[in-house]
Short mmCIF file of C-alpha atoms in Angstrom, two decimals:
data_model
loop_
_atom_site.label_atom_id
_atom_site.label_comp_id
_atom_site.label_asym_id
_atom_site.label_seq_id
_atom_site.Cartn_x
_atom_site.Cartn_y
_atom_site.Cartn_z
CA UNK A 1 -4.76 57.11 -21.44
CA UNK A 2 -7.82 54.57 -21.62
CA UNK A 3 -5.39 51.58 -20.83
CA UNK A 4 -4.07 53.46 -17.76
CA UNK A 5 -7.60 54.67 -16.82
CA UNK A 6 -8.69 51.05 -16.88
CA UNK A 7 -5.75 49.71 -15.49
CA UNK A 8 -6.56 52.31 -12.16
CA UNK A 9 -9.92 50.97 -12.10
CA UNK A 10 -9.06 47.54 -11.87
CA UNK A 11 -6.12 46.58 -9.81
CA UNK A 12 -6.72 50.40 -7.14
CA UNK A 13 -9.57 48.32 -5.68
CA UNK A 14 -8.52 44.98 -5.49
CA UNK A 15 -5.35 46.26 -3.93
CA UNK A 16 -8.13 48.36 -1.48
CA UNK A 17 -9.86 44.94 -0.58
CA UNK A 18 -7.05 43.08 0.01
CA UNK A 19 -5.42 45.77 2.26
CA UNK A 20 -8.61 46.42 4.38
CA UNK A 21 -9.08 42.10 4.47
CA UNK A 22 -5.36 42.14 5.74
CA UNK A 23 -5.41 44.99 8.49
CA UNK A 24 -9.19 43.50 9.56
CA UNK A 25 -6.84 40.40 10.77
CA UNK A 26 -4.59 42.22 11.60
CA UNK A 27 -5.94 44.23 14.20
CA UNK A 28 -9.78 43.88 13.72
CA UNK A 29 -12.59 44.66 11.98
CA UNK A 30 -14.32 46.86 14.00
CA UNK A 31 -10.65 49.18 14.22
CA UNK A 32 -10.62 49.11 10.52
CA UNK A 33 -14.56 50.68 10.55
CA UNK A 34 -13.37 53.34 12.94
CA UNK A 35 -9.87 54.06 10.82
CA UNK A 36 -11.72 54.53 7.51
CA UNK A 37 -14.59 56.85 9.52
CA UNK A 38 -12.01 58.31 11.34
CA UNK A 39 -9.50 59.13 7.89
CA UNK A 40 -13.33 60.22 6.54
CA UNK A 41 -14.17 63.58 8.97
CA UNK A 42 -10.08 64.33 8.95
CA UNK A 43 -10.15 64.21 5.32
CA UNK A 44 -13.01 66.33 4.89
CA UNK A 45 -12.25 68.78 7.39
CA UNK A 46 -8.53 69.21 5.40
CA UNK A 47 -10.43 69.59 1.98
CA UNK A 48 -12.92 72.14 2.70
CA UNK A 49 -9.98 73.99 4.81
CA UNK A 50 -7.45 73.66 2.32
CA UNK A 51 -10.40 74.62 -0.31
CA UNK A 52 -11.44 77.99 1.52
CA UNK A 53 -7.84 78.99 1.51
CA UNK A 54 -7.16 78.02 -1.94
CA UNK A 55 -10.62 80.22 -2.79
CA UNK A 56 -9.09 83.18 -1.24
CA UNK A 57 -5.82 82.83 -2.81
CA UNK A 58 -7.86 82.76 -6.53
CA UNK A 59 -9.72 85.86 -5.26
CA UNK A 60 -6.43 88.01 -3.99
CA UNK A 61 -4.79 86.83 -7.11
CA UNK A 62 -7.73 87.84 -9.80
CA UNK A 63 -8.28 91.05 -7.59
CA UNK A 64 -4.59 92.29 -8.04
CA UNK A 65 -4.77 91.26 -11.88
CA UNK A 66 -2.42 88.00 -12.04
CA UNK A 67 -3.16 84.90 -13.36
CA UNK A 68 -4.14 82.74 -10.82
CA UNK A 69 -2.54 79.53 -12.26
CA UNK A 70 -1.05 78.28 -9.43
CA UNK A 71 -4.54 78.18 -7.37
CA UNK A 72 -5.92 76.52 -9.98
CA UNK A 73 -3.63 73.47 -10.09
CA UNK A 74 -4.13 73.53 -5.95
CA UNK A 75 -8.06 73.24 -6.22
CA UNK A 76 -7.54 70.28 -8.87
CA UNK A 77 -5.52 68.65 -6.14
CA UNK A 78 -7.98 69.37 -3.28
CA UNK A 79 -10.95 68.51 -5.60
CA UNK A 80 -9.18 65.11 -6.51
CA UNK A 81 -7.85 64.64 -3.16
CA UNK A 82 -11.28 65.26 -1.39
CA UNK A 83 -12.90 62.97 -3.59
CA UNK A 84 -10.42 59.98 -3.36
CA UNK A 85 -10.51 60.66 0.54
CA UNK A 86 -14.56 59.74 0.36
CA UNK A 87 -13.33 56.59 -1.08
CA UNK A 88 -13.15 53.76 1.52
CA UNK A 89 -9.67 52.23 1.73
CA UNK A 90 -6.58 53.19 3.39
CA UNK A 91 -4.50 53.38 0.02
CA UNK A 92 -7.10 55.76 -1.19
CA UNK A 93 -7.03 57.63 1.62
CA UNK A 94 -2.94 57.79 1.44
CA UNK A 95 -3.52 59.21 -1.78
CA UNK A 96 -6.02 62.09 -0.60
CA UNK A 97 -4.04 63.02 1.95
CA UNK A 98 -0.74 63.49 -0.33
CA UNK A 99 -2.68 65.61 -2.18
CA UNK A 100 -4.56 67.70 0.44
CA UNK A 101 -1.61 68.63 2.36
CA UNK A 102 0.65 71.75 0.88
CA UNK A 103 3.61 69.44 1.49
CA UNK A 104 3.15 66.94 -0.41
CA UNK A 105 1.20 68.75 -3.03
CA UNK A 106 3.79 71.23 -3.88
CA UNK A 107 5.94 68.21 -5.83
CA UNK A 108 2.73 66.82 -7.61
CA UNK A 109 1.61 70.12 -8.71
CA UNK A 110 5.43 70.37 -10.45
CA UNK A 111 4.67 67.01 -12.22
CA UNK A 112 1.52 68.04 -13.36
CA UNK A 113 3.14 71.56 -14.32
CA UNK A 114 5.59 70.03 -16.62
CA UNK A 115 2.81 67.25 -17.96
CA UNK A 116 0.42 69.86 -19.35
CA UNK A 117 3.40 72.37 -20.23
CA UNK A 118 4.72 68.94 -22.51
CA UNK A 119 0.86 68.65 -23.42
CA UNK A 120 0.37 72.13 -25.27
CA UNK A 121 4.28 71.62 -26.68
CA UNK A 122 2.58 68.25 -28.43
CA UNK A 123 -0.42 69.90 -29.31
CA UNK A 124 -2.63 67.86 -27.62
CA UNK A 125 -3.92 70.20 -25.42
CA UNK A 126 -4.89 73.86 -26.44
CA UNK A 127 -5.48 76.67 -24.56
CA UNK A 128 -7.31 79.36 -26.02
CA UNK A 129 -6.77 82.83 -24.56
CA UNK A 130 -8.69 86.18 -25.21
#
């Protein structure tokens, strides 16, 4: 997980610089200041309207007793994806935006579904309940 982790790190901004150098000659720098602002106040407005929704769906759920596991994987994805999308760089912001909008997340929130359901069959991740 480290290697990966590191891996991310390393090559997720080089691949950032060299895609912002790239569109900057492309079609100029002063375009690629307004396209990251501009990805910046769409991104955040998404997240905290995706989030407020996502908060009312873990409210309705808990309120009519049902676990609200679901919601929880959703505000991972917003969390994440809000975060990466304060992130200058247009692959960053790709990224944030897969994961912000219900169409896109609905497939990674299956991947992670299975990843932490293989996880607990490993045992290397335990869930304690009361």
């Amino acid at each position: 997980m480290f290697r990966w982790l590191l891996l991310f790190i390393l090559v997720v901004p080089a691949l950032e610089i060299g895609v912002l150098i790239w569109t900057g000659n492309l079609i100029g720098p002063l375009w690629v200041i307004l396209l990251i602002i501009l990805t910046g106040v769409i991104g955040a407005w998404l997240a905290k309207k995706q989030g407020l929704e996502t908060i009312r769906n873990f409210q309705q759920s808990v309120q009519f007793g049902q676990m609200p596991q679901d919601t929880l994987l959703d505000g991972a994805c917003i969390l994440v994806g809000g975060a990466v999308l304060l992130t200058p760089g247009f692959i960053t912001d790709a990224i944030g935006f897969l994961l912000l909008l219900p169409a896109t997340r609905f497939p990674i929130k299956h991947f992670l579904r299975n990843a932490i359901q293989r996880a607990m069959q490993k045992g290397t991740i335990t869930i304690y309940r009361k």
